[in-house]
CSV table of C-alpha atoms in Angstrom, one decimal:
chain,number,residue,atom,x,y,z
A,11,UNK,CA,15.7,0.2,26.6
A,12,UNK,CA,19.4,0.8,26.6
A,13,UNK,CA,19.6,3.8,24.2
A,14,UNK,CA,17.2,5.5,26.0
A,15,UNK,CA,18.7,5.6,28.9
A,16,UNK,CA,21.7,7.0,26.9
A,17,UNK,CA,19.6,10.4,25.8
A,18,UNK,CA,18.4,10.2,29.5
A,19,UNK,CA,21.4,10.5,31.1
A,20,UNK,CA,22.5,13.6,28.9
A,21,UNK,CA,19.1,15.3,29.8
A,22,UNK,CA,17.9,15.3,26.4
A,23,UNK,CA,14.3,14.2,25.3
A,24,UNK,CA,14.1,11.4,22.3
A,25,UNK,CA,12.3,7.9,21.2
A,26,UNK,CA,13.7,5.0,19.8
A,27,UNK,CA,12.1,2.7,17.2
A,28,UNK,CA,13.6,-1.0,17.3
A,29,UNK,CA,13.2,-3.4,15.0
A,30,UNK,CA,13.1,-7.1,14.4
A,31,UNK,CA,11.8,-8.6,10.7
A,32,UNK,CA,12.9,-11.6,9.1
A,33,UNK,CA,11.1,-13.5,5.7
A,34,UNK,CA,11.4,-16.2,3.8
A,35,UNK,CA,11.0,-15.9,-0.2
A,36,UNK,CA,10.5,-18.6,-3.0
A,37,UNK,CA,11.0,-17.1,-6.7
A,38,UNK,CA,9.5,-18.7,-9.9
A,39,UNK,CA,10.8,-18.7,-13.0
A,40,UNK,CA,9.9,-20.4,-16.3
A,41,UNK,CA,7.5,-22.8,-14.9
A,42,UNK,CA,9.6,-24.0,-11.7
A,43,UNK,CA,10.7,-22.6,-8.4
A,44,UNK,CA,14.3,-21.2,-9.4
A,45,UNK,CA,15.5,-20.4,-5.7
A,46,UNK,CA,14.8,-19.3,-2.5
A,47,UNK,CA,16.1,-16.7,0.3
A,48,UNK,CA,16.0,-15.7,3.8
A,49,UNK,CA,16.0,-12.0,5.0
A,50,UNK,CA,16.8,-10.6,8.4
A,51,UNK,CA,16.7,-6.9,9.6
A,52,UNK,CA,17.5,-5.4,13.2
A,53,UNK,CA,18.5,-2.4,14.4
A,54,UNK,CA,17.1,1.1,16.1
A,55,UNK,CA,16.3,4.3,14.9
A,56,UNK,CA,17.1,7.4,17.9
A,57,UNK,CA,16.0,10.6,17.7
A,58,UNK,CA,16.8,13.0,20.1
A,59,UNK,CA,15.4,16.8,21.1
A,60,UNK,CA,18.1,19.1,21.9
A,61,UNK,CA,17.8,23.2,22.3
A,62,UNK,CA,14.2,22.2,19.8
A,63,UNK,CA,16.6,20.7,17.4
A,64,UNK,CA,15.9,17.2,16.4
A,65,UNK,CA,18.7,14.5,15.2
A,66,UNK,CA,18.0,11.7,13.7
A,67,UNK,CA,20.8,8.5,13.8
A,68,UNK,CA,20.3,4.2,13.9
A,69,UNK,CA,22.1,2.0,14.4
A,70,UNK,CA,22.4,-2.1,15.3
A,71,UNK,CA,21.9,-3.4,18.7
A,72,UNK,CA,25.0,-3.0,21.2
A,73,UNK,CA,25.4,0.2,19.6
A,74,UNK,CA,23.3,2.4,20.9
A,75,UNK,CA,25.6,4.7,22.7
A,76,UNK,CA,27.2,5.8,19.0
A,77,UNK,CA,23.6,5.6,17.7
A,78,UNK,CA,22.7,8.7,20.6
A,79,UNK,CA,25.8,10.5,20.0
A,80,UNK,CA,25.1,10.6,16.5
A,81,UNK,CA,21.7,11.8,16.5
A,82,UNK,CA,23.0,14.4,19.4
A,83,UNK,CA,25.6,15.8,16.6
A,84,UNK,CA,22.5,15.8,13.8
A,85,UNK,CA,20.3,17.9,15.8
A,86,UNK,CA,22.4,20.9,15.6
A,87,UNK,CA,21.0,21.4,12.2
A,88,UNK,CA,19.0,24.7,11.5
A,89,UNK,CA,15.4,23.4,11.8
A,90,UNK,CA,13.7,23.7,15.2
A,91,UNK,CA,10.4,22.8,16.1
A,92,UNK,CA,8.8,22.1,19.6
A,93,UNK,CA,7.8,18.3,19.9
A,94,UNK,CA,6.4,16.3,22.0
A,95,UNK,CA,6.4,12.5,22.2
A,96,UNK,CA,3.3,10.2,23.2
A,97,UNK,CA,2.8,9.2,27.0
A,98,UNK,CA,-0.6,7.0,26.3
A,99,UNK,CA,0.3,3.1,26.4
A,100,UNK,CA,-3.4,2.2,26.5
A,101,UNK,CA,-3.1,0.3,22.8
A,102,UNK,CA,-6.2,-0.7,20.8
A,103,UNK,CA,-6.9,-4.9,20.3
A,104,UNK,CA,-5.4,-4.6,16.6
A,105,UNK,CA,-5.1,-8.6,15.2
A,106,UNK,CA,-1.8,-8.1,13.0
A,107,UNK,CA,0.1,-11.1,13.8
A,108,UNK,CA,-1.3,-15.0,12.8
A,109,UNK,CA,1.2,-17.5,14.6
A,110,UNK,CA,1.0,-20.3,12.0
A,111,UNK,CA,3.0,-17.7,9.5
A,112,UNK,CA,5.7,-17.3,12.1
A,113,UNK,CA,5.9,-20.9,12.6
A,114,UNK,CA,6.6,-21.3,8.9
A,115,UNK,CA,9.0,-18.7,8.8
A,116,UNK,CA,10.5,-20.2,11.4
A,117,UNK,CA,11.2,-24.1,9.7
A,118,UNK,CA,11.2,-22.2,6.1
A,119,UNK,CA,8.0,-23.6,4.8
A,120,UNK,CA,6.2,-21.9,2.1
A,121,UNK,CA,7.7,-23.6,-0.8
A,122,UNK,CA,4.6,-25.9,-1.4
A,123,UNK,CA,2.6,-22.6,-1.9
A,124,UNK,CA,4.8,-21.2,-4.7
A,125,UNK,CA,4.2,-24.8,-6.4
A,126,UNK,CA,0.5,-24.5,-5.8
A,127,UNK,CA,0.7,-21.1,-8.1
A,128,UNK,CA,2.9,-22.5,-10.5
A,129,UNK,CA,0.3,-26.1,-11.1
A,130,UNK,CA,-2.8,-23.2,-10.9
A,131,UNK,CA,-1.4,-21.6,-13.8
A,132,UNK,CA,-0.8,-24.8,-15.9
A,133,UNK,CA,-4.5,-25.9,-15.3
A,134,UNK,CA,-5.8,-23.4,-17.6
A,135,UNK,CA,-4.0,-24.3,-20.7
A,136,UNK,CA,-0.8,-26.4,-22.1
A,137,UNK,CA,0.7,-22.9,-24.3
A,138,UNK,CA,0.1,-20.9,-20.7
A,139,UNK,CA,3.3,-20.7,-18.4
A,140,UNK,CA,4.0,-19.5,-15.3
A,141,UNK,CA,7.3,-17.2,-16.6
A,142,UNK,CA,7.4,-15.7,-12.9
A,143,UNK,CA,6.7,-15.0,-9.6
A,144,UNK,CA,7.5,-14.4,-6.2
A,145,UNK,CA,5.8,-16.1,-2.5
A,146,UNK,CA,6.9,-14.2,0.4
A,147,UNK,CA,6.2,-14.6,4.1
A,148,UNK,CA,7.3,-12.1,6.8
A,149,UNK,CA,7.1,-11.5,10.3
A,150,UNK,CA,8.1,-8.7,12.5
A,151,UNK,CA,8.2,-7.2,15.8
A,152,UNK,CA,8.8,-3.2,16.0
A,153,UNK,CA,8.6,-1.4,19.7
A,154,UNK,CA,8.6,2.4,20.5
A,155,UNK,CA,9.9,3.6,23.7
A,156,UNK,CA,10.6,7.5,24.3
A,157,UNK,CA,12.0,9.4,27.4
A,158,UNK,CA,8.2,9.9,28.6
A,159,UNK,CA,8.2,6.7,29.8
A,160,UNK,CA,6.3,4.8,26.5
A,161,UNK,CA,7.1,1.3,25.7
A,162,UNK,CA,4.4,-0.2,23.0
A,163,UNK,CA,5.6,-3.6,21.5
A,164,UNK,CA,3.9,-5.2,18.8
A,165,UNK,CA,4.2,-8.7,16.5
A,166,UNK,CA,2.7,-8.9,13.3
A,167,UNK,CA,3.2,-11.0,10.1
A,168,UNK,CA,1.9,-10.7,6.4
A,169,UNK,CA,2.2,-13.3,3.2
A,170,UNK,CA,2.0,-12.6,-0.3
A,171,UNK,CA,1.8,-14.1,-3.5
A,172,UNK,CA,1.6,-13.2,-7.5
A,173,UNK,CA,2.7,-14.9,-10.7
A,174,UNK,CA,2.7,-13.8,-14.1
A,175,UNK,CA,1.3,-16.2,-17.0
A,176,UNK,CA,2.5,-16.0,-20.5
A,177,UNK,CA,1.4,-17.3,-24.1
A,178,UNK,CA,4.9,-17.0,-25.9
A,179,UNK,CA,4.1,-16.2,-29.9
A,180,UNK,CA,7.0,-15.6,-32.6
A,181,UNK,CA,6.6,-11.8,-32.4
A,182,UNK,CA,5.4,-10.9,-29.0
A,183,UNK,CA,3.9,-12.9,-25.9
A,184,UNK,CA,0.9,-12.2,-24.1
A,185,UNK,CA,0.9,-11.7,-20.2
A,186,UNK,CA,-0.9,-11.2,-17.1
A,187,UNK,CA,-0.2,-11.1,-13.4
A,188,UNK,CA,-2.6,-12.0,-10.2
A,189,UNK,CA,-1.0,-11.2,-6.9
A,190,UNK,CA,-2.8,-11.5,-3.4
A,191,UNK,CA,-1.6,-10.3,0.0
A,192,UNK,CA,-2.9,-11.2,3.7
A,193,UNK,CA,-1.9,-11.0,7.7
A,194,UNK,CA,-3.1,-14.6,8.0
A,195,UNK,CA,-2.6,-17.9,6.2
A,196,UNK,CA,-6.0,-17.6,4.3
A,197,UNK,CA,-4.9,-17.2,0.9
A,198,UNK,CA,-5.6,-20.2,-1.8
A,199,UNK,CA,-2.3,-19.9,-4.2
A,200,UNK,CA,-3.7,-22.6,-6.3
A,201,UNK,CA,-6.7,-20.2,-7.3
A,202,UNK,CA,-3.9,-16.8,-7.9
A,203,UNK,CA,-2.6,-19.3,-10.4
A,204,UNK,CA,-5.4,-20.1,-12.4
A,205,UNK,CA,-6.6,-16.8,-12.3
A,206,UNK,CA,-3.7,-15.7,-13.6
A,207,UNK,CA,-3.8,-18.2,-16.4
A,208,UNK,CA,-7.6,-17.2,-17.1
A,209,UNK,CA,-7.0,-13.6,-17.7
A,210,UNK,CA,-4.1,-14.0,-20.9
A,211,UNK,CA,-6.0,-16.9,-21.6
A,212,UNK,CA,-9.0,-14.0,-22.5
A,213,UNK,CA,-6.3,-11.9,-24.2
A,214,UNK,CA,-5.8,-14.2,-27.3
A,215,UNK,CA,-8.5,-12.3,-29.4
A,216,UNK,CA,-8.2,-8.4,-30.0
A,217,UNK,CA,-10.4,-5.5,-30.2
A,218,UNK,CA,-10.1,-2.1,-32.0
A,219,UNK,CA,-9.1,1.0,-30.0
A,220,UNK,CA,-11.9,2.4,-28.2
A,221,UNK,CA,-11.3,6.4,-27.6
A,222,UNK,CA,-13.5,9.1,-26.6
A,223,UNK,CA,-15.5,9.1,-23.7
A,224,UNK,CA,-16.5,5.9,-22.1
A,225,UNK,CA,-17.0,4.9,-19.0
A,226,UNK,CA,-13.9,2.4,-17.7
A,227,UNK,CA,-14.4,-0.5,-15.3
A,228,UNK,CA,-11.0,-0.9,-13.0
A,229,UNK,CA,-9.3,-3.3,-11.0
A,230,UNK,CA,-8.8,-3.2,-7.5
A,231,UNK,CA,-4.8,-3.1,-8.3
A,232,UNK,CA,-5.1,-0.5,-10.9
A,233,UNK,CA,-7.6,1.7,-9.0
A,234,UNK,CA,-5.0,1.4,-5.8
A,235,UNK,CA,-2.6,3.1,-7.8
A,236,UNK,CA,-4.7,5.8,-8.8
A,237,UNK,CA,-5.4,6.5,-6.0
A,238,UNK,CA,-2.1,5.8,-4.1
A,239,UNK,CA,-0.6,8.6,-6.4
A,240,UNK,CA,-3.2,10.4,-7.1
A,241,UNK,CA,-5.6,11.0,-3.6
A,242,UNK,CA,-2.9,9.9,-0.8
A,243,UNK,CA,-0.5,12.8,-1.9
A,244,UNK,CA,-3.4,15.6,-1.8
A,245,UNK,CA,-4.5,14.1,1.8
A,246,UNK,CA,-1.1,14.3,3.1
A,247,UNK,CA,-0.6,17.1,5.7
A,248,UNK,CA,2.7,18.3,4.7
A,249,UNK,CA,1.5,18.9,1.3
A,250,UNK,CA,-2.0,20.3,1.8
A,251,UNK,CA,0.8,23.1,4.0
A,252,UNK,CA,3.1,23.8,1.0
A,253,UNK,CA,-0.3,24.4,-0.8
A,254,UNK,CA,0.8,21.3,-3.2
A,255,UNK,CA,-2.6,19.8,-2.9
A,256,UNK,CA,-5.9,20.0,-5.0
A,257,UNK,CA,-7.8,19.7,-1.7
A,258,UNK,CA,-5.7,22.7,0.0
A,259,UNK,CA,-9.2,24.7,0.8
A,260,UNK,CA,-11.4,22.3,0.5
A,261,UNK,CA,-11.8,20.9,3.9
A,262,UNK,CA,-15.6,20.5,5.1
A,263,UNK,CA,-16.2,20.9,1.4
A,264,UNK,CA,-17.7,18.3,-0.3
A,265,UNK,CA,-15.2,17.0,-2.7
A,266,UNK,CA,-16.7,13.6,-4.0
A,267,UNK,CA,-20.0,11.8,-4.7
A,268,UNK,CA,-22.2,11.1,-1.6
A,269,UNK,CA,-22.1,7.4,-2.1
A,270,UNK,CA,-18.3,7.6,-1.4
A,271,UNK,CA,-16.6,7.5,2.1
A,272,UNK,CA,-12.4,6.9,2.5
A,273,UNK,CA,-11.0,6.7,5.6
A,274,UNK,CA,-7.1,5.6,7.2
A,275,UNK,CA,-8.3,2.9,8.8
A,276,UNK,CA,-5.8,0.9,11.1
A,277,UNK,CA,-7.2,-0.2,13.8
A,278,UNK,CA,-9.0,-2.8,11.5
A,279,UNK,CA,-8.2,-6.4,12.5
A,280,UNK,CA,-5.9,-7.9,9.9
A,281,UNK,CA,-5.1,-4.8,7.5
A,282,UNK,CA,-2.3,-5.0,5.8
A,283,UNK,CA,-1.3,-1.6,7.4
A,284,UNK,CA,-3.1,-1.9,10.8
A,285,UNK,CA,-1.6,-1.8,14.1
A,286,UNK,CA,-1.8,-0.8,17.6
A,287,UNK,CA,0.3,2.0,17.4
A,288,UNK,CA,2.3,4.3,14.7
A,289,UNK,CA,5.9,3.9,14.2
A,290,UNK,CA,6.2,7.1,16.5
A,291,UNK,CA,4.0,5.3,19.4
A,292,UNK,CA,1.2,7.1,18.8
A,293,UNK,CA,-2.2,5.0,19.1
A,294,UNK,CA,-3.8,3.8,16.5
A,295,UNK,CA,-7.3,5.6,15.8
A,296,UNK,CA,-9.5,5.9,12.8
A,297,UNK,CA,-9.7,8.9,10.5
A,298,UNK,CA,-12.1,9.8,7.9
A,299,UNK,CA,-10.8,11.5,4.9
A,300,UNK,CA,-14.0,12.0,3.2
A,301,UNK,CA,-17.1,11.3,4.8
A,302,UNK,CA,-20.0,10.7,2.2
A,303,UNK,CA,-18.7,13.0,-0.2
A,304,UNK,CA,-17.5,15.5,2.1
A,305,UNK,CA,-13.6,16.0,2.8
A,306,UNK,CA,-13.2,15.6,6.7
A,307,UNK,CA,-9.4,15.2,6.9
A,308,UNK,CA,-5.7,15.7,6.5
A,309,UNK,CA,-2.7,13.5,8.0
A,310,UNK,CA,-0.2,14.2,10.0
A,311,UNK,CA,2.5,12.7,12.1
A,312,UNK,CA,4.1,14.6,14.8
A,313,UNK,CA,5.9,16.9,13.5
A,314,UNK,CA,3.9,17.9,10.5
A,315,UNK,CA,1.1,18.1,13.3
A,316,UNK,CA,2.9,20.5,15.1
A,317,UNK,CA,3.9,22.2,11.1
A,318,UNK,CA,0.3,22.7,10.8
A,319,UNK,CA,-1.1,23.8,13.9
A,320,UNK,CA,-3.0,20.9,14.4
A,321,UNK,CA,-2.9,17.0,16.3
A,322,UNK,CA,-0.8,14.0,14.9
A,323,UNK,CA,-3.5,11.3,13.2
A,324,UNK,CA,-1.6,9.0,13.9
A,325,UNK,CA,0.2,8.7,10.5
A,326,UNK,CA,4.0,8.7,11.5
A,327,UNK,CA,5.4,5.8,9.1
A,328,UNK,CA,9.1,4.7,8.4
A,329,UNK,CA,10.1,3.1,5.9
A,330,UNK,CA,13.3,1.2,8.2
A,331,UNK,CA,14.8,1.6,11.2
A,332,UNK,CA,17.4,3.7,8.9
A,333,UNK,CA,14.8,6.5,8.2
A,334,UNK,CA,12.9,9.2,10.6
A,335,UNK,CA,9.4,9.0,10.2
A,336,UNK,CA,7.3,10.5,7.3
A,337,UNK,CA,3.7,11.2,7.3
A,338,UNK,CA,2.3,8.3,4.9
A,339,UNK,CA,-1.4,6.9,5.0
A,340,UNK,CA,-1.5,3.4,6.8
A,341,UNK,CA,-4.9,1.0,5.7
A,342,UNK,CA,-7.0,2.9,3.5
A,343,UNK,CA,-10.4,1.4,3.3
A,344,UNK,CA,-13.2,2.8,0.3
A,345,UNK,CA,-16.7,2.5,1.1
A,346,UNK,CA,-19.8,3.2,-0.9
A,347,UNK,CA,-22.6,1.8,-1.9
A,348,UNK,CA,-21.9,-1.2,-3.2
A,349,UNK,CA,-22.8,-3.2,-6.6
A,350,UNK,CA,-21.9,-6.7,-8.3
A,351,UNK,CA,-19.1,-6.2,-10.6
A,352,UNK,CA,-21.3,-7.2,-13.7
A,353,UNK,CA,-24.2,-4.5,-12.4
A,354,UNK,CA,-21.2,-2.0,-13.1
A,355,UNK,CA,-20.1,-3.4,-16.3
A,356,UNK,CA,-21.3,-0.7,-19.4
A,357,UNK,CA,-23.0,-1.4,-22.6
A,358,UNK,CA,-19.7,0.1,-24.3
A,359,UNK,CA,-16.2,0.8,-22.6
A,360,UNK,CA,-13.0,-0.9,-21.5
A,361,UNK,CA,-12.2,-3.1,-18.7
A,362,UNK,CA,-8.8,-2.5,-17.2
A,363,UNK,CA,-6.8,-5.3,-15.1
A,364,UNK,CA,-3.3,-2.9,-14.4
A,365,UNK,CA,-1.7,0.4,-15.2
A,366,UNK,CA,1.2,2.1,-15.8
A,367,UNK,CA,2.5,5.4,-14.7
A,368,UNK,CA,0.6,6.0,-12.1
A,369,UNK,CA,3.3,7.7,-10.2
A,370,UNK,CA,3.0,10.6,-12.6
A,371,UNK,CA,-0.2,12.0,-11.1
A,372,UNK,CA,-0.3,15.4,-10.2
A,373,UNK,CA,-1.9,16.2,-6.7
A,374,UNK,CA,-1.8,19.8,-6.8
A,375,UNK,CA,-4.3,19.4,-9.9
A,376,UNK,CA,-5.7,16.0,-9.9
A,377,UNK,CA,-5.0,15.0,-13.5
A,378,UNK,CA,-3.5,11.9,-14.5
A,379,UNK,CA,-2.9,9.7,-17.8
A,380,UNK,CA,-1.9,6.3,-17.1
A,381,UNK,CA,-1.3,3.8,-20.1
A,382,UNK,CA,-3.3,0.9,-19.0
A,383,UNK,CA,-2.3,-3.1,-19.7
A,384,UNK,CA,-4.0,-5.4,-19.8
A,385,UNK,CA,-7.4,-4.0,-20.7
A,386,UNK,CA,-10.2,-5.5,-22.6
A,387,UNK,CA,-13.0,-4.0,-24.9
A,388,UNK,CA,-16.6,-4.4,-22.9
A,389,UNK,CA,-19.8,-4.6,-25.0
A,390,UNK,CA,-23.4,-5.6,-23.8
A,391,UNK,CA,-21.8,-5.2,-20.5
A,392,UNK,CA,-19.5,-8.3,-21.2
A,393,UNK,CA,-15.6,-8.5,-21.9
A,394,UNK,CA,-14.7,-9.2,-25.4
A,395,UNK,CA,-11.1,-9.3,-26.9
A,396,UNK,CA,-8.1,-7.0,-25.4
A,397,UNK,CA,-6.8,-4.1,-27.0
A,398,UNK,CA,-3.6,-2.9,-27.6
A,399,UNK,CA,-1.9,0.6,-26.8
A,400,UNK,CA,-5.2,2.1,-24.6
A,401,UNK,CA,-4.7,4.9,-22.3
A,402,UNK,CA,-7.1,6.9,-19.9
A,403,UNK,CA,-6.9,10.2,-18.7
A,404,UNK,CA,-9.1,12.7,-16.4
A,405,UNK,CA,-8.9,14.1,-13.0
A,406,UNK,CA,-8.9,12.5,-10.3
A,407,UNK,CA,-11.2,15.1,-8.2
A,408,UNK,CA,-14.2,14.8,-11.0
A,409,UNK,CA,-13.3,11.3,-11.0
A,410,UNK,CA,-14.7,10.9,-7.6
A,411,UNK,CA,-18.4,12.9,-8.1
A,412,UNK,CA,-19.0,9.8,-10.3
A,413,UNK,CA,-17.4,6.8,-9.1
A,414,UNK,CA,-19.1,3.7,-8.4
A,415,UNK,CA,-18.2,0.3,-6.5
A,416,UNK,CA,-18.7,-2.9,-6.6
A,417,UNK,CA,-18.9,-5.5,-3.5
A,418,UNK,CA,-15.5,-7.6,-4.2
A,419,UNK,CA,-12.9,-5.8,-1.5
A,420,UNK,CA,-9.5,-6.9,-2.4
A,421,UNK,CA,-6.5,-5.9,0.2
A,422,UNK,CA,-4.0,-4.4,-1.9
A,423,UNK,CA,-0.3,-3.6,-0.7
A,424,UNK,CA,2.1,-2.5,-3.5
A,425,UNK,CA,5.8,-1.2,-3.3
A,426,UNK,CA,6.4,1.1,-6.4
A,427,UNK,CA,9.5,3.2,-5.8
A,428,UNK,CA,9.6,4.8,-3.0
A,429,UNK,CA,5.9,4.6,-2.6
A,430,UNK,CA,4.0,2.2,-0.2
A,431,UNK,CA,0.3,1.8,-1.3
A,432,UNK,CA,-2.0,-0.1,1.1
A,433,UNK,CA,-5.5,0.2,-0.2
A,434,UNK,CA,-8.4,-1.9,0.8
A,435,UNK,CA,-10.7,-1.2,-2.5
A,436,UNK,CA,-12.8,-3.1,-4.4
A,437,UNK,CA,-13.6,-3.0,-8.5
A,438,UNK,CA,-15.0,0.5,-9.2
A,439,UNK,CA,-16.7,2.3,-12.4
A,440,UNK,CA,-15.3,5.6,-13.6
A,441,UNK,CA,-17.6,7.7,-15.3
A,442,UNK,CA,-15.6,10.7,-16.5
A,443,UNK,CA,-12.6,9.6,-18.2
A,444,UNK,CA,-11.3,10.1,-21.5
A,445,UNK,CA,-10.0,7.1,-23.4
A,446,UNK,CA,-7.2,7.2,-26.2
A,447,UNK,CA,-4.7,5.1,-28.6
A,448,UNK,CA,-1.0,5.9,-27.5
A,449,UNK,CA,-0.6,7.5,-30.6
A,450,UNK,CA,-3.6,9.7,-30.4
């Protein structure tokens, strides 16, 4: 409120984003909990509009006047835009906060959950070790206010855990990872460890590299990377406006299988990117991106909406209070005809658990080429030995025309570089891809 008053008394418009985050983490190394840490982040991001110029500054509490002054100074930069801030405070009811997790952070609890992951790995086989991992519990509070009288507040929580299971060998080592995330305290962390152990246990035997055009069954986390780096930039309104999207002239046209729908749904309860409002205070809504194969919408924040002569889709997202909002997806959900994972398995193909290099996907033409690791040969609908040195490549729009989805939906939250991926997706079968060895 102090920052807003500082803006108003200068006769200007603006908004303020306040955040208070706290987290505790437990690291796993070489089969044991190696250390724990706590982190807290508190601050305010301030935007000011002066003569249609937008300036941004940030500060810590009790330094609001300095933050406002800095934002005013930067509003002198040449870009001018007629931006209006929201005023509607009628928030949708979205569940994002688990009080049990808040208690765990306040009481510095969580080590026992990390230990469950360790124990879960050791249950699989004597020579499998949890070589690294992390358990993190976070709670947060964000407030957005502006000079139009808007003041909205929301609390949130999250918990995540991953563990890498390893079989050490003389010349190399085999590794596999399992990761789970949630807004609530509802994850079986012993099962997380066991799944990681079972994955690496199934990698002991090898199979020959399979090349050519064969079906690929891909895990939720691997698929979320292909979508996050291939599809998400292509439906970003800023990229569309600049001609940096394969979908730039496809609005209203068929771009995928009629069985596929994709939506950004930040109002679904307990979604990893859900919330009653975005980081600009715009009330959240569900935005259909692809509906029964037809491209329906792109996504925008306030600024990109104005530049594209359209409205925001409540996709203003900030990396922290130190950065202005950008257009970013919030809680992508895939929908389609759901099948059992076993029914997606081909007579001959591969199963991919993770991919490397998805960030090199090209949203302008849709092409991707990624390394797969770990990956298994599939014959007669069953996983066989692991394959070393496999790559898959294809064109994402073509892949979407024949994609098949399973029924094992999983919340996927990953930070890869500066990219945040929040996608709820099941296992899928990709039919229009090419398999090759790394040296082919």
